[in-house]
Short mmCIF file of C-alpha atoms in Angstrom, two decimals:
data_model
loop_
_atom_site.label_atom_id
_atom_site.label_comp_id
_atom_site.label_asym_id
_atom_site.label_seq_id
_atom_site.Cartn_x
_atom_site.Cartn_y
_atom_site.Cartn_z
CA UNK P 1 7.17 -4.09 -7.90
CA UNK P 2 4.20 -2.06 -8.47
CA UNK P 3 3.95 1.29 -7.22
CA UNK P 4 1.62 4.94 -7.00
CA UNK P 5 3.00 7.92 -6.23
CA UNK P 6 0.44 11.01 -5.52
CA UNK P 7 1.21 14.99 -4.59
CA UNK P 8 1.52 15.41 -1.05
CA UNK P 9 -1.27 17.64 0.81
CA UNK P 10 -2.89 18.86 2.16
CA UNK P 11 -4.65 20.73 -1.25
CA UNK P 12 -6.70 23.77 -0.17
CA UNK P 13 -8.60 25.32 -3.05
CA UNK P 14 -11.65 27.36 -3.12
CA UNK P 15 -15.29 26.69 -3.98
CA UNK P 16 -15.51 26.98 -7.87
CA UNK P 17 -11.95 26.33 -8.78
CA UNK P 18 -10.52 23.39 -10.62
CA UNK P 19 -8.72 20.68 -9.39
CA UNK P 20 -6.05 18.54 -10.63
CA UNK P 21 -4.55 15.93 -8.16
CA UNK P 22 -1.32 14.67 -10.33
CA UNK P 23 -0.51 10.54 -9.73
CA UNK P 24 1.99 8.56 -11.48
CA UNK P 25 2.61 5.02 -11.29
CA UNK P 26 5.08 2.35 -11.97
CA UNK P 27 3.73 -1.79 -12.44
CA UNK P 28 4.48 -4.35 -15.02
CA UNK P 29 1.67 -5.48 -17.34
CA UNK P 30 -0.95 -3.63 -18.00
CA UNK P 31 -2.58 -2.28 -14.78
CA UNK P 32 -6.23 -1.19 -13.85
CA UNK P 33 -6.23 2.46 -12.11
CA UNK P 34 -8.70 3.68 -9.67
CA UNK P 35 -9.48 6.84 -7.81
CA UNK P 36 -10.93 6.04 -4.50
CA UNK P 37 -12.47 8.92 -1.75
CA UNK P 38 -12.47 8.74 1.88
CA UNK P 39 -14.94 10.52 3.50
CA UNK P 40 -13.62 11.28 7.78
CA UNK P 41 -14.48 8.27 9.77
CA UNK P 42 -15.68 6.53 6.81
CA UNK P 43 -14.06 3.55 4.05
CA UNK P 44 -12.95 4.44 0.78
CA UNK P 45 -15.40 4.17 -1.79
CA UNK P 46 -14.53 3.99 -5.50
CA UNK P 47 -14.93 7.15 -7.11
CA UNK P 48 -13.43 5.88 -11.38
CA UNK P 49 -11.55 3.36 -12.83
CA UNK P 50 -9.88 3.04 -16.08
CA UNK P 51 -8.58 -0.36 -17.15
CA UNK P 52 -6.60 0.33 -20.28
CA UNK P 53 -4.45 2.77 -22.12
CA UNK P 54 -6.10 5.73 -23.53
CA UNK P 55 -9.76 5.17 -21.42
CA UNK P 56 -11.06 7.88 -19.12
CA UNK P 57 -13.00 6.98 -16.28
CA UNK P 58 -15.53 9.67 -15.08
CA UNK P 59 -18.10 10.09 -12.12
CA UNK P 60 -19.53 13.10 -10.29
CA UNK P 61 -17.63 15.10 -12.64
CA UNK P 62 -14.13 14.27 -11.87
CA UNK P 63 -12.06 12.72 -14.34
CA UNK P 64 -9.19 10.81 -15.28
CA UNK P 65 -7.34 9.82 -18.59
CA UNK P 66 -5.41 6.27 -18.51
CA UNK P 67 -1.99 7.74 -20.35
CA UNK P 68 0.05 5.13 -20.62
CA UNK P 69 2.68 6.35 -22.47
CA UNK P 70 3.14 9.03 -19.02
CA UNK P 71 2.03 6.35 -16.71
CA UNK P 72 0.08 9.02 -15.51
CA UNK P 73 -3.92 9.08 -13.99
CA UNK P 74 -4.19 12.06 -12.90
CA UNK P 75 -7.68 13.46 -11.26
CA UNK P 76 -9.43 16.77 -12.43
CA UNK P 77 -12.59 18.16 -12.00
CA UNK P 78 -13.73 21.70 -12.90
CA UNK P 79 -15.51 23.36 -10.29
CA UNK P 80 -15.19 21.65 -6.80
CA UNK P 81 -17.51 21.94 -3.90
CA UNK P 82 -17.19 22.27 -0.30
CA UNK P 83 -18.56 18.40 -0.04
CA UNK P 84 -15.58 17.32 -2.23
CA UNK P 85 -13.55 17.84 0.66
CA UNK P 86 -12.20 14.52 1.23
CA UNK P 87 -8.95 11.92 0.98
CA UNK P 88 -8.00 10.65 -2.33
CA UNK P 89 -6.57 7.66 -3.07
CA UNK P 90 -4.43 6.64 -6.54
CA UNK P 91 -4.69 2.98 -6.77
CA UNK P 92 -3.62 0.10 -9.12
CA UNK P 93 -4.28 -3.46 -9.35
CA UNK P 94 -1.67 -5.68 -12.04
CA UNK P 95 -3.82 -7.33 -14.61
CA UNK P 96 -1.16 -10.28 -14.85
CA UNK P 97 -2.07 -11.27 -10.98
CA UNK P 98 -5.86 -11.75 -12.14
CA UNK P 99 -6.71 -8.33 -10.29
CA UNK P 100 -7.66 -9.68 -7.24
CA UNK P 101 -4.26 -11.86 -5.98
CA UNK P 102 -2.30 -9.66 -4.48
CA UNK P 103 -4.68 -6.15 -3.65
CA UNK P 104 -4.25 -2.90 -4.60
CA UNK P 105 -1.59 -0.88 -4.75
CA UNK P 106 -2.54 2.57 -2.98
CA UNK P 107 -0.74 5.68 -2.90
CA UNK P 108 -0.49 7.67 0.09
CA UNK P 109 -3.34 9.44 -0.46
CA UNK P 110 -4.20 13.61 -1.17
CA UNK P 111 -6.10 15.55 1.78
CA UNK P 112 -8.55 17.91 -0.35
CA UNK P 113 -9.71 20.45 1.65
CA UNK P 114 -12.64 22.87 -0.20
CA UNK P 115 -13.17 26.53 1.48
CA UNK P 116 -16.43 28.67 1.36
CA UNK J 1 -28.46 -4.46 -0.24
CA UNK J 2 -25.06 -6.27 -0.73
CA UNK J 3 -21.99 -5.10 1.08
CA UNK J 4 -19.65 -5.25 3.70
CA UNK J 5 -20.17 -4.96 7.49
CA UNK J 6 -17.22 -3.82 9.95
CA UNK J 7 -17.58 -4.65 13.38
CA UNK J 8 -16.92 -2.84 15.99
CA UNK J 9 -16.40 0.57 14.65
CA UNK J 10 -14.60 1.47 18.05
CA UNK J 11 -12.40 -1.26 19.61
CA UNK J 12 -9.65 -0.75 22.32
CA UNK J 13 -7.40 -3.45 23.40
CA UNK J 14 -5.20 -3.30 26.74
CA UNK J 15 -1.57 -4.30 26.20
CA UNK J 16 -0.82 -7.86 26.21
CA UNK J 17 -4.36 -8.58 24.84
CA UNK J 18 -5.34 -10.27 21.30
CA UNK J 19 -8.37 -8.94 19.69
CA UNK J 20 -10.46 -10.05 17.07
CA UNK J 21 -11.98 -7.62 14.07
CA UNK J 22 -14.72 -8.50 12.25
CA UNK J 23 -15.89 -8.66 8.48
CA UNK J 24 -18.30 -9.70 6.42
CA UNK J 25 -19.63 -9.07 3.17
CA UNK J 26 -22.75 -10.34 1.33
CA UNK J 27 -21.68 -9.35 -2.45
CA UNK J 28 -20.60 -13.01 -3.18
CA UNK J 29 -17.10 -11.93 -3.58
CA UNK J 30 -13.97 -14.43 -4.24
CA UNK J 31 -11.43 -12.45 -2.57
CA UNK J 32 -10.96 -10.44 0.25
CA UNK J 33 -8.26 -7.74 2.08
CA UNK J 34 -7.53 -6.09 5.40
CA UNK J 35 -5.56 -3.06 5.37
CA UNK J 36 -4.31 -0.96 7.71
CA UNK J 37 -3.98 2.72 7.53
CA UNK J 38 -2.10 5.30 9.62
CA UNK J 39 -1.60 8.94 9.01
CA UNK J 40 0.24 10.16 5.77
CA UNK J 41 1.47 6.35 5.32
CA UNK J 42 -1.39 5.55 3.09
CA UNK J 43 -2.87 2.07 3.19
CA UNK J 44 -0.84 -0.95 3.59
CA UNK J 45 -2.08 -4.73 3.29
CA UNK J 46 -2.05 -6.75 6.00
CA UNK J 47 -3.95 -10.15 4.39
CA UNK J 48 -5.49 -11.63 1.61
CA UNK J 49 -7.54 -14.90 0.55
CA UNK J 50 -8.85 -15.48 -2.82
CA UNK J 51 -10.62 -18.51 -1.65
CA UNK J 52 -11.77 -20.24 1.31
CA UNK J 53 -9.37 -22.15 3.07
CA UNK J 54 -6.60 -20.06 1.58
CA UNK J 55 -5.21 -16.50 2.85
CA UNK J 56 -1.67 -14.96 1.71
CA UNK J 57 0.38 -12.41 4.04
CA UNK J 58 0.44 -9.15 2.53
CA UNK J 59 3.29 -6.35 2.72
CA UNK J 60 2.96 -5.99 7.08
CA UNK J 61 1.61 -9.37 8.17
CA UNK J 62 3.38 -9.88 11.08
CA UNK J 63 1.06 -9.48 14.66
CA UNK J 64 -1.35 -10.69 12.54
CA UNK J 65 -3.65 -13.74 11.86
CA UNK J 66 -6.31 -14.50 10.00
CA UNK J 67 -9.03 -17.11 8.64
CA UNK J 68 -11.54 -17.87 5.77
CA UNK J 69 -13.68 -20.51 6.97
CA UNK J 70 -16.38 -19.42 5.04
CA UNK J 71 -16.72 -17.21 2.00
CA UNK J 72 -18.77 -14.41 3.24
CA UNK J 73 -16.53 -13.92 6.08
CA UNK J 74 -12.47 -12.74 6.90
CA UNK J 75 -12.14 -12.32 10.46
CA UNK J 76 -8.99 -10.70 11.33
CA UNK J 77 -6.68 -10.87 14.74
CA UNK J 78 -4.55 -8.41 16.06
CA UNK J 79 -1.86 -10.40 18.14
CA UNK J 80 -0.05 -8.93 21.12
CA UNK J 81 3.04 -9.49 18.97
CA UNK J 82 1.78 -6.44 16.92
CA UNK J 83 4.06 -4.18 18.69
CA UNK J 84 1.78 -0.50 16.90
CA UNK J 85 -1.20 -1.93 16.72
CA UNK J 86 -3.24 1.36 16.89
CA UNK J 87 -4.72 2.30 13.67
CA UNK J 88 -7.46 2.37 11.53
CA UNK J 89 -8.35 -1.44 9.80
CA UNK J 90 -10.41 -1.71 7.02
CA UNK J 91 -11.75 -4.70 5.23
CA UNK J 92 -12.32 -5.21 1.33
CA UNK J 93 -13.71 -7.41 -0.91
CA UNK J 94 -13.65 -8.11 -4.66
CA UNK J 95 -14.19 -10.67 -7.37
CA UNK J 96 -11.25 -12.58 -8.65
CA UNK J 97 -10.63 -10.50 -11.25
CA UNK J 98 -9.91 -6.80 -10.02
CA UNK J 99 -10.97 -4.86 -13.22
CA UNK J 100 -14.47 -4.34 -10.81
CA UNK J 101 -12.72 -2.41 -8.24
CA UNK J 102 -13.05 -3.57 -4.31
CA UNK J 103 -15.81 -2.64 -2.28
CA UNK J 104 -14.75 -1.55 1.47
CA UNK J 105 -16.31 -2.14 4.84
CA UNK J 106 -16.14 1.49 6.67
CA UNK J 107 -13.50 0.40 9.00
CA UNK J 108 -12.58 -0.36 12.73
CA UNK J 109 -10.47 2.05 14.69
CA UNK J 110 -8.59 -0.11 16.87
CA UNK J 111 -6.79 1.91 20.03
CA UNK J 112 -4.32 0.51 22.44
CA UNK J 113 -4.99 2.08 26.00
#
């Protein structure tokens, strides 16, 4: 079955520094991948999505590069903020279930935590 | 402006006691999700329907029922079978084909007291 695996948190960096949250996956087909954030008290709200080998999805100025031949999305951005703190979610969805039939896949999600 | 609307954002249920979660979502989107998610165990699907008339159990569906009388809406109840129900529900929509990404309600924390 499908599955996302992300690095454990929580990730503490400071102000200005660059990020990379590494996520790795494992699905048959050809899945869709998504970065979602979770603000505290709040739903997840999607941040990129790539949908095939070799795209990069960007937004806010994070990143992420669909590698297939790594199965590997992982996140990056080059100078984070203090209002980046937040939970990030790896997701995937399997193209050959018409994206929608059986959800996401999530991982467990990265605590980013953005000091002064 | 199109999206979807959790209700209540607070909810607390006595033991023994069904409760009912609400969500609804104006986008005109086919499909729709509840999740549940707990601390450091990610999200986990509870339910799915893809149409109305139609829902599939997900990967923790038992203490759980749902319906999908109409398309705008995916009410979800939490049984007293659900032995943990505590924990944070959130409710998702999408069209049928998931290359859009899913739009999420901002959740109902449901605790047990």
């Amino acid at each position: 079955g499908n599955s996302v695996t992300q690095m454990e948190g929580p990730v503490t960096l400071s102000e200005e520094a660059f990020l990379t949250i590494n996520c790795t996956y494992t699905a048959t087909g050809y899945p869709s991948l998504f970065w979602y954030v979770q603000y505290p008290g709040e739903g997840l709200q999607l941040l990129l999505k790539a949908t095939k080998a070799d795209d990069k999805g960007s937004n806010k100025g994070f990143e992420a590069t669909y590698r297939k031949e790594t199965t590997s999305f992982h996140l990056e951005k080059g100078s984070v903020q203090v209002s980046d703190s937040a939970v990030y979610f790896c997701a995937l969805t399997s193209a050959y279930s018409g994206g929608g039939a059986d959800g996401l896949t999530f991982g467990k999600g990265t605590h980013l935590i953005i000091q002064p | 402006d199109g999206g979807i609307t959790q209700s209540p954002k607070y909810l607390f249920r006595k033991e023994g006691q069904n409760v009912t979660l609400s969500c609804e979502q104006n986008l005109n989107h086919d499909a729709m999700y509840w999740y549940r998610q707990d601390p450091g165990q990610g999200l986990r699907l509870i339910y799915y329907s893809q149409i109305v008339n139609d829902f599939q159990k997900g990967d923790i569906a038992e203490g759980y029922s749902v319906s999908r009388e109409k398309k705008e809406s995916f009410p979800l109840t939490v049984t007293s079978a659900q032995k943990n129900p505590t924990a944070f529900y959130l409710c998702a929509s999408s069209q049928k084909r998931g290359d859009y990404g899913y739009t999420f309600g901002s959740g109902t924390r449901l605790t047990v007291v």
